[in-house]
């Protein structure tokens, strides 16, 4: 069972490895096989999440996650809610910022569920779906 400090460090490392570095091979280090995610009303499993990261790797030149602005933690339920921003520079040069609210739950030191809402801060329509973009067939 993680305490608040461990949970924050775990999430910071996950964001660095998976979102900033787009390291698909690290996904099993953080996410359980039965992982489910709902982002902006779109529900996906671990395979779809992996495809999402692959698509981000294809379109993004750089992604930076801000420090967490707000953190709510429930040790008994093993849940954490965080609010943060993501700065994205696409490979074609477009830049944008997206604010996210994410609620995580984990079991056995792996994330089993994430429910998140995103909204573009200053980048408009081009970045509206960046948090839920899926890989193309």
CSV table of N, CA and C in Angstrom, one decimal:
chain,number,residue,atom,x,y,z
A,1,UNK,N,0.9,-1.2,0.0
A,1,UNK,CA,0.0,0.0,0.0
A,1,UNK,C,0.9,1.2,0.0
A,2,UNK,N,0.6,2.1,-0.9
A,2,UNK,CA,1.4,3.4,-1.0
A,2,UNK,C,0.9,4.5,-0.1
A,3,UNK,N,1.8,5.2,0.4
A,3,UNK,CA,1.4,6.4,1.2
A,3,UNK,C,1.4,7.6,0.2
A,4,UNK,N,1.1,8.8,0.6
A,4,UNK,CA,0.9,9.9,-0.3
A,4,UNK,C,2.2,10.3,-1.0
A,5,UNK,N,3.3,10.3,-0.3
A,5,UNK,CA,4.6,10.6,-0.9
A,5,UNK,C,5.0,9.6,-1.9
A,6,UNK,N,4.8,8.3,-1.6
A,6,UNK,CA,5.1,7.3,-2.6
A,6,UNK,C,4.3,7.4,-3.8
A,7,UNK,N,3.0,7.7,-3.6
A,7,UNK,CA,2.0,7.8,-4.7
A,7,UNK,C,2.4,9.0,-5.6
A,8,UNK,N,2.8,10.1,-5.1
A,8,UNK,CA,3.2,11.3,-5.9
A,8,UNK,C,4.4,10.9,-6.7
A,9,UNK,N,5.4,10.4,-6.0
A,9,UNK,CA,6.7,10.0,-6.7
A,9,UNK,C,6.4,9.0,-7.9
A,10,UNK,N,5.5,8.0,-7.6
A,10,UNK,CA,5.1,7.0,-8.6
A,10,UNK,C,4.5,7.7,-9.8
A,11,UNK,N,3.6,8.6,-9.6
A,11,UNK,CA,2.9,9.3,-10.6
A,11,UNK,C,3.8,10.2,-11.4
A,12,UNK,N,4.7,10.9,-10.7
A,12,UNK,CA,5.7,11.8,-11.4
A,12,UNK,C,6.6,11.0,-12.3
A,13,UNK,N,7.1,9.8,-11.8
A,13,UNK,CA,7.9,8.9,-12.6
A,13,UNK,C,7.2,8.4,-13.8
A,14,UNK,N,5.9,8.0,-13.6
A,14,UNK,CA,5.1,7.5,-14.7
A,14,UNK,C,4.9,8.6,-15.8
A,15,UNK,N,4.6,9.8,-15.4
A,15,UNK,CA,4.4,10.8,-16.4
A,15,UNK,C,5.7,11.1,-17.1
A,16,UNK,N,6.8,11.1,-16.4
A,16,UNK,CA,8.1,11.3,-17.1
A,16,UNK,C,8.4,10.2,-18.1
A,17,UNK,N,8.3,8.9,-17.6
A,17,UNK,CA,8.6,7.8,-18.5
A,17,UNK,C,7.6,7.7,-19.7
A,18,UNK,N,6.3,7.7,-19.4
A,18,UNK,CA,5.3,7.4,-20.4
A,18,UNK,C,4.9,8.6,-21.2
A,19,UNK,N,4.6,9.7,-20.6
A,19,UNK,CA,4.1,10.9,-21.3
A,19,UNK,C,5.2,11.7,-21.9
A,20,UNK,N,6.2,12.1,-21.1
A,20,UNK,CA,7.3,13.0,-21.6
A,20,UNK,C,8.2,12.2,-22.5
A,21,UNK,N,8.6,11.0,-22.1
A,21,UNK,CA,9.6,10.3,-22.9
A,21,UNK,C,9.0,9.3,-23.9
A,22,UNK,N,7.6,9.1,-23.8
A,22,UNK,CA,6.9,8.3,-24.7
A,22,UNK,C,7.5,6.9,-24.8
A,23,UNK,N,7.9,6.4,-23.6
A,23,UNK,CA,8.5,5.0,-23.6
A,23,UNK,C,7.5,3.9,-23.4
A,24,UNK,N,7.1,3.4,-24.5
A,24,UNK,CA,6.0,2.4,-24.5
A,24,UNK,C,6.4,1.1,-23.7
A,25,UNK,N,7.7,0.8,-23.8
A,25,UNK,CA,8.2,-0.4,-23.1
A,25,UNK,C,8.1,-0.3,-21.6
A,26,UNK,N,7.9,0.9,-21.0
A,26,UNK,CA,7.8,1.1,-19.6
A,26,UNK,C,6.3,1.0,-19.1
A,27,UNK,N,5.4,0.9,-20.0
A,27,UNK,CA,4.0,0.8,-19.7
A,27,UNK,C,3.7,-0.3,-18.6
A,28,UNK,N,4.2,-1.5,-18.8
A,28,UNK,CA,4.0,-2.6,-17.8
A,28,UNK,C,4.6,-2.3,-16.4
A,29,UNK,N,5.5,-1.4,-16.3
A,29,UNK,CA,6.1,-1.0,-15.0
A,29,UNK,C,5.0,-0.2,-14.2
A,30,UNK,N,4.1,0.4,-14.8
A,30,UNK,CA,3.1,1.3,-14.1
A,30,UNK,C,1.7,0.9,-14.2
A,31,UNK,N,1.3,0.1,-15.3
A,31,UNK,CA,-0.1,-0.2,-15.5
A,31,UNK,C,-0.4,-1.6,-15.4
A,32,UNK,N,-1.5,-2.0,-14.8
A,32,UNK,CA,-1.9,-3.4,-14.6
A,32,UNK,C,-2.5,-3.9,-16.0
A,33,UNK,N,-2.5,-5.2,-16.2
A,33,UNK,CA,-3.0,-5.8,-17.4
A,33,UNK,C,-4.5,-5.5,-17.6
A,34,UNK,N,-5.2,-5.3,-16.5
A,34,UNK,CA,-6.7,-5.0,-16.6
A,34,UNK,C,-7.0,-3.5,-16.6
A,35,UNK,N,-6.0,-2.7,-16.8
A,35,UNK,CA,-6.1,-1.2,-16.8
A,35,UNK,C,-7.3,-0.7,-17.7
A,36,UNK,N,-8.0,0.2,-17.1
A,36,UNK,CA,-9.1,0.9,-17.9
A,36,UNK,C,-9.0,2.4,-17.7
A,37,UNK,N,-9.2,3.1,-18.8
A,37,UNK,CA,-9.1,4.5,-18.7
A,37,UNK,C,-10.2,5.2,-19.4
A,38,UNK,N,-10.8,6.2,-18.8
A,38,UNK,CA,-11.8,7.0,-19.5
A,38,UNK,C,-11.3,8.5,-19.5
A,39,UNK,N,-11.1,8.9,-20.8
A,39,UNK,CA,-10.6,10.3,-21.0
A,39,UNK,C,-11.6,11.0,-21.8
A,40,UNK,N,-12.2,12.1,-21.3
A,40,UNK,CA,-13.2,12.9,-22.0
A,40,UNK,C,-14.3,12.1,-22.5
A,41,UNK,N,-14.7,11.1,-21.7
A,41,UNK,CA,-15.8,10.2,-22.1
A,41,UNK,C,-15.5,9.1,-23.0
A,42,UNK,N,-14.2,8.9,-23.4
A,42,UNK,CA,-13.8,7.8,-24.2
A,42,UNK,C,-13.1,6.8,-23.3
A,43,UNK,N,-13.7,5.5,-23.3
A,43,UNK,CA,-13.1,4.5,-22.4
A,43,UNK,C,-12.2,3.6,-23.3
A,44,UNK,N,-11.1,3.2,-22.7
A,44,UNK,CA,-10.2,2.3,-23.4
A,44,UNK,C,-9.5,1.4,-22.4
A,45,UNK,N,-8.9,0.3,-23.0
A,45,UNK,CA,-8.2,-0.6,-22.2
A,45,UNK,C,-6.7,-0.4,-22.3
A,46,UNK,N,-5.9,-1.3,-21.8
A,46,UNK,CA,-4.4,-1.2,-21.9
A,46,UNK,C,-3.9,-1.2,-23.3
A,47,UNK,N,-4.5,-2.0,-24.2
A,47,UNK,CA,-4.0,-2.0,-25.6
A,47,UNK,C,-4.3,-0.6,-26.3
A,48,UNK,N,-5.5,-0.1,-26.0
A,48,UNK,CA,-5.8,1.2,-26.6
A,48,UNK,C,-5.0,2.3,-26.0
A,49,UNK,N,-4.6,2.2,-24.7
A,49,UNK,CA,-3.7,3.2,-24.1
A,49,UNK,C,-2.3,3.1,-24.7
A,50,UNK,N,-1.9,1.9,-25.0
A,50,UNK,CA,-0.6,1.7,-25.6
A,50,UNK,C,-0.6,2.4,-27.0
A,51,UNK,N,-1.7,2.2,-27.8
A,51,UNK,CA,-1.9,2.8,-29.1
A,51,UNK,C,-1.9,4.3,-29.0
A,52,UNK,N,-2.5,4.8,-27.9
A,52,UNK,CA,-2.6,6.3,-27.7
A,52,UNK,C,-1.1,6.8,-27.6
A,53,UNK,N,-0.3,6.1,-26.8
A,53,UNK,CA,1.1,6.6,-26.5
A,53,UNK,C,1.8,6.5,-27.9
A,54,UNK,N,1.6,5.4,-28.6
A,54,UNK,CA,2.3,5.3,-29.9
A,54,UNK,C,1.9,6.4,-30.9
A,55,UNK,N,0.6,6.8,-30.8
A,55,UNK,CA,0.2,7.9,-31.7
A,55,UNK,C,0.8,9.2,-31.2
A,56,UNK,N,0.9,9.4,-29.9
A,56,UNK,CA,1.5,10.6,-29.4
A,56,UNK,C,3.0,10.7,-29.9
A,57,UNK,N,3.6,9.5,-29.8
A,57,UNK,CA,5.0,9.5,-30.3
A,57,UNK,C,5.2,9.8,-31.7
A,58,UNK,N,4.1,9.5,-32.5
A,58,UNK,CA,4.2,9.7,-34.0
A,58,UNK,C,4.0,11.2,-34.2
A,59,UNK,N,3.1,11.9,-33.5
A,59,UNK,CA,2.7,13.3,-33.8
A,59,UNK,C,3.4,14.3,-33.0
A,60,UNK,N,3.9,14.0,-31.8
A,60,UNK,CA,4.5,15.0,-30.9
A,60,UNK,C,6.0,15.0,-31.0
A,61,UNK,N,6.6,16.2,-31.1
A,61,UNK,CA,8.0,16.4,-31.0
A,61,UNK,C,8.5,16.5,-29.6
A,62,UNK,N,7.7,17.1,-28.7
A,62,UNK,CA,8.1,17.3,-27.3
A,62,UNK,C,6.8,17.4,-26.5
A,63,UNK,N,6.8,16.7,-25.3
A,63,UNK,CA,5.7,16.9,-24.4
A,63,UNK,C,6.3,17.1,-23.0
A,64,UNK,N,5.8,18.1,-22.3
A,64,UNK,CA,6.3,18.4,-21.0
A,64,UNK,C,5.1,18.5,-20.0
A,65,UNK,N,5.2,17.8,-18.9
A,65,UNK,CA,4.2,17.8,-17.9
A,65,UNK,C,4.6,18.8,-16.8
A,66,UNK,N,3.7,19.6,-16.4
A,66,UNK,CA,4.0,20.6,-15.3
A,66,UNK,C,4.0,19.8,-14.0
A,67,UNK,N,4.6,20.5,-13.0
A,67,UNK,CA,4.4,19.9,-11.6
A,67,UNK,C,2.9,19.9,-11.3
A,68,UNK,N,2.5,19.0,-10.4
A,68,UNK,CA,1.1,18.9,-10.0
A,68,UNK,C,0.7,20.2,-9.3
A,69,UNK,N,-0.4,20.8,-9.7
A,69,UNK,CA,-0.9,22.0,-9.0
A,69,UNK,C,-1.7,21.6,-7.8
A,70,UNK,N,-2.5,20.6,-7.9
A,70,UNK,CA,-3.4,20.1,-6.8
A,70,UNK,C,-3.3,18.6,-6.7
A,71,UNK,N,-3.3,18.1,-5.5
A,71,UNK,CA,-3.2,16.6,-5.3
A,71,UNK,C,-4.2,16.3,-4.1
A,72,UNK,N,-5.0,15.3,-4.4
A,72,UNK,CA,-5.9,14.8,-3.3
A,72,UNK,C,-5.6,13.3,-3.3
A,73,UNK,N,-5.4,12.8,-2.1
A,73,UNK,CA,-4.9,11.4,-1.9
A,73,UNK,C,-5.8,10.7,-0.9
A,74,UNK,N,-6.2,9.5,-1.2
A,74,UNK,CA,-6.9,8.6,-0.3
A,74,UNK,C,-6.1,7.3,-0.1
A,75,UNK,N,-5.4,7.2,1.0
A,75,UNK,CA,-4.6,6.0,1.2
A,75,UNK,C,-5.4,4.7,1.3
A,76,UNK,N,-6.5,4.8,2.0
A,76,UNK,CA,-7.3,3.6,2.2
A,76,UNK,C,-7.8,3.0,0.8
A,77,UNK,N,-8.3,3.9,0.0
A,77,UNK,CA,-8.8,3.5,-1.4
A,77,UNK,C,-7.7,3.4,-2.4
A,78,UNK,N,-6.5,3.8,-2.1
A,78,UNK,CA,-5.4,3.8,-3.0
A,78,UNK,C,-5.8,4.6,-4.3
A,79,UNK,N,-6.2,5.9,-4.0
A,79,UNK,CA,-6.6,6.7,-5.1
A,79,UNK,C,-5.9,8.1,-5.0
A,80,UNK,N,-5.6,8.7,-6.1
A,80,UNK,CA,-5.1,10.1,-6.1
A,80,UNK,C,-5.7,10.8,-7.3
A,81,UNK,N,-6.0,12.1,-7.0
A,81,UNK,CA,-6.4,13.0,-8.0
A,81,UNK,C,-5.4,14.1,-8.2
A,82,UNK,N,-5.1,14.4,-9.4
A,82,UNK,CA,-4.1,15.5,-9.7
A,82,UNK,C,-4.6,16.4,-10.8
A,83,UNK,N,-4.1,17.7,-10.7
A,83,UNK,CA,-4.4,18.6,-11.7
A,83,UNK,C,-3.1,19.2,-12.2
A,84,UNK,N,-2.9,19.2,-13.5
A,84,UNK,CA,-1.6,19.7,-14.1
A,84,UNK,C,-1.9,20.1,-15.5
A,85,UNK,N,-0.8,20.6,-16.1
A,85,UNK,CA,-0.9,21.0,-17.5
A,85,UNK,C,0.2,20.2,-18.3
A,86,UNK,N,-0.1,20.1,-19.6
A,86,UNK,CA,0.8,19.4,-20.5
A,86,UNK,C,1.1,20.4,-21.6
A,87,UNK,N,2.4,20.7,-21.9
A,87,UNK,CA,2.8,21.5,-23.0
A,87,UNK,C,3.2,20.6,-24.1
A,88,UNK,N,2.6,20.7,-25.3
A,88,UNK,CA,2.9,19.8,-26.4
A,88,UNK,C,3.4,20.7,-27.6
A,89,UNK,N,4.5,20.2,-28.2
A,89,UNK,CA,4.9,20.7,-29.5
A,89,UNK,C,4.8,19.6,-30.5
A,90,UNK,N,4.0,19.8,-31.5
A,90,UNK,CA,3.8,18.7,-32.5
A,90,UNK,C,5.0,18.8,-33.5
A,91,UNK,N,5.3,17.7,-34.1
A,91,UNK,CA,6.4,17.6,-35.0
A,91,UNK,C,6.4,18.6,-36.1
A,92,UNK,N,5.2,19.1,-36.5
A,92,UNK,CA,5.1,20.1,-37.6
A,92,UNK,C,5.2,21.5,-37.0
A,93,UNK,N,5.4,21.6,-35.7
A,93,UNK,CA,5.7,22.9,-35.1
A,93,UNK,C,4.6,23.6,-34.3
A,94,UNK,N,3.4,23.1,-34.4
A,94,UNK,CA,2.3,23.7,-33.6
A,94,UNK,C,2.5,23.4,-32.1
A,95,UNK,N,2.3,24.4,-31.3
A,95,UNK,CA,2.4,24.3,-29.8
A,95,UNK,C,1.1,24.6,-29.1
A,96,UNK,N,0.9,23.8,-28.1
A,96,UNK,CA,-0.3,24.0,-27.3
A,96,UNK,C,-0.2,23.5,-25.9
A,97,UNK,N,-1.1,24.0,-25.1
A,97,UNK,CA,-1.1,23.6,-23.7
A,97,UNK,C,-2.5,23.0,-23.3
A,98,UNK,N,-2.5,21.9,-22.6
A,98,UNK,CA,-3.8,21.3,-22.2
A,98,UNK,C,-3.8,21.1,-20.7
A,99,UNK,N,-4.9,21.4,-20.0
A,99,UNK,CA,-5.0,21.2,-18.6
A,99,UNK,C,-5.7,19.9,-18.4
A,100,UNK,N,-5.3,19.1,-17.4
A,100,UNK,CA,-5.9,17.8,-17.1
A,100,UNK,C,-6.2,17.7,-15.6
A,101,UNK,N,-7.3,17.0,-15.4
A,101,UNK,CA,-7.7,16.5,-14.1
A,101,UNK,C,-7.7,15.0,-14.2
A,102,UNK,N,-6.9,14.3,-13.4
A,102,UNK,CA,-6.9,12.9,-13.5
A,102,UNK,C,-7.0,12.2,-12.1
A,103,UNK,N,-7.9,11.2,-12.1
A,103,UNK,CA,-8.1,10.4,-10.9
A,103,UNK,C,-7.6,9.0,-11.2
A,104,UNK,N,-6.6,8.6,-10.4
A,104,UNK,CA,-6.0,7.3,-10.5
A,104,UNK,C,-6.3,6.4,-9.3
A,105,UNK,N,-6.4,5.1,-9.6
A,105,UNK,CA,-6.6,4.1,-8.6
A,105,UNK,C,-5.6,3.0,-8.9
A,106,UNK,N,-4.9,2.5,-7.9
A,106,UNK,CA,-4.0,1.4,-8.2
A,106,UNK,C,-4.2,0.3,-7.2
A,107,UNK,N,-3.7,-0.9,-7.6
A,107,UNK,CA,-3.7,-2.1,-6.7
A,107,UNK,C,-2.4,-2.8,-7.0
A,108,UNK,N,-1.8,-3.3,-6.0
A,108,UNK,CA,-0.5,-4.1,-6.1
A,108,UNK,C,0.6,-3.2,-6.9
A,109,UNK,N,0.6,-1.9,-6.5
A,109,UNK,CA,1.6,-1.0,-7.1
A,109,UNK,C,1.5,-0.8,-8.6
A,110,UNK,N,0.3,-1.0,-9.2
A,110,UNK,CA,0.1,-0.8,-10.6
A,110,UNK,C,-1.2,0.0,-10.7
A,111,UNK,N,-1.2,0.9,-11.7
A,111,UNK,CA,-2.5,1.7,-11.9
A,111,UNK,C,-3.5,0.8,-12.6
A,112,UNK,N,-4.7,0.7,-12.0
A,112,UNK,CA,-5.7,-0.1,-12.6
A,112,UNK,C,-6.8,0.7,-13.3
A,113,UNK,N,-6.9,2.0,-12.9
A,113,UNK,CA,-8.0,2.8,-13.4
A,113,UNK,C,-7.5,4.3,-13.5
A,114,UNK,N,-7.9,5.0,-14.5
A,114,UNK,CA,-7.7,6.4,-14.6
A,114,UNK,C,-9.0,7.0,-15.3
A,115,UNK,N,-9.4,8.1,-14.6
A,115,UNK,CA,-10.6,8.8,-15.2
A,115,UNK,C,-10.0,10.3,-15.3
A,116,UNK,N,-10.0,10.8,-16.5
A,116,UNK,CA,-9.5,12.1,-16.7
A,116,UNK,C,-10.3,13.0,-17.6
A,117,UNK,N,-10.2,14.3,-17.3
A,117,UNK,CA,-10.9,15.3,-18.2
A,117,UNK,C,-9.8,16.3,-18.6
A,118,UNK,N,-9.9,16.7,-19.9
A,118,UNK,CA,-8.9,17.6,-20.4
A,118,UNK,C,-9.5,18.7,-21.1
A,119,UNK,N,-8.8,19.8,-21.2
A,119,UNK,CA,-9.3,21.0,-22.0
A,119,UNK,C,-8.1,21.8,-22.5
A,120,UNK,N,-8.1,22.2,-23.7
A,120,UNK,CA,-7.0,23.1,-24.2
A,120,UNK,C,-7.0,24.4,-23.5
A,121,UNK,N,-5.9,24.9,-23.1
A,121,UNK,CA,-5.8,26.2,-22.4
A,121,UNK,C,-5.7,27.3,-23.3
A,122,UNK,N,-4.8,27.2,-24.3
A,122,UNK,CA,-4.5,28.4,-25.2
A,122,UNK,C,-4.3,27.9,-26.6
A,123,UNK,N,-4.6,26.7,-26.9
A,123,UNK,CA,-4.2,26.1,-28.2
A,123,UNK,C,-5.4,25.8,-29.1
A,124,UNK,N,-6.6,25.9,-28.7
A,124,UNK,CA,-7.7,25.8,-29.6
A,124,UNK,C,-8.0,24.3,-30.0
A,125,UNK,N,-8.6,24.2,-31.1
A,125,UNK,CA,-9.2,23.0,-31.6
A,125,UNK,C,-8.1,21.9,-31.9
A,126,UNK,N,-6.9,22.3,-32.4
A,126,UNK,CA,-5.9,21.4,-32.8
A,126,UNK,C,-5.5,20.5,-31.6
A,127,UNK,N,-5.6,20.9,-30.4
A,127,UNK,CA,-5.2,20.2,-29.2
A,127,UNK,C,-6.3,19.7,-28.4
A,128,UNK,N,-7.5,19.9,-28.9
A,128,UNK,CA,-8.7,19.5,-28.1
A,128,UNK,C,-8.8,18.0,-27.7
A,129,UNK,N,-8.3,17.1,-28.6
A,129,UNK,CA,-8.4,15.7,-28.4
A,129,UNK,C,-7.0,15.1,-28.1
A,130,UNK,N,-6.0,15.9,-27.8
A,130,UNK,CA,-4.7,15.3,-27.6
A,130,UNK,C,-4.6,14.3,-26.5
A,131,UNK,N,-5.4,14.4,-25.4
A,131,UNK,CA,-5.4,13.5,-24.3
A,131,UNK,C,-6.1,12.2,-24.7
A,132,UNK,N,-6.8,12.1,-25.8
A,132,UNK,CA,-7.5,10.8,-26.1
A,132,UNK,C,-7.3,10.4,-27.6
A,133,UNK,N,-6.3,11.0,-28.2
A,133,UNK,CA,-6.0,10.7,-29.6
A,133,UNK,C,-5.6,9.2,-29.7
A,134,UNK,N,-6.2,8.5,-30.6
A,134,UNK,CA,-6.0,7.1,-30.8
A,134,UNK,C,-5.1,6.8,-32.0
A,135,UNK,N,-4.4,5.7,-32.0
A,135,UNK,CA,-3.6,5.4,-33.2
A,135,UNK,C,-4.5,5.1,-34.4
A,136,UNK,N,-4.0,5.4,-35.5
A,136,UNK,CA,-4.8,5.1,-36.7
A,136,UNK,C,-4.6,3.7,-37.2
A,137,UNK,N,-5.7,3.1,-37.8
A,137,UNK,CA,-5.6,1.7,-38.2
A,137,UNK,C,-4.5,1.5,-39.3
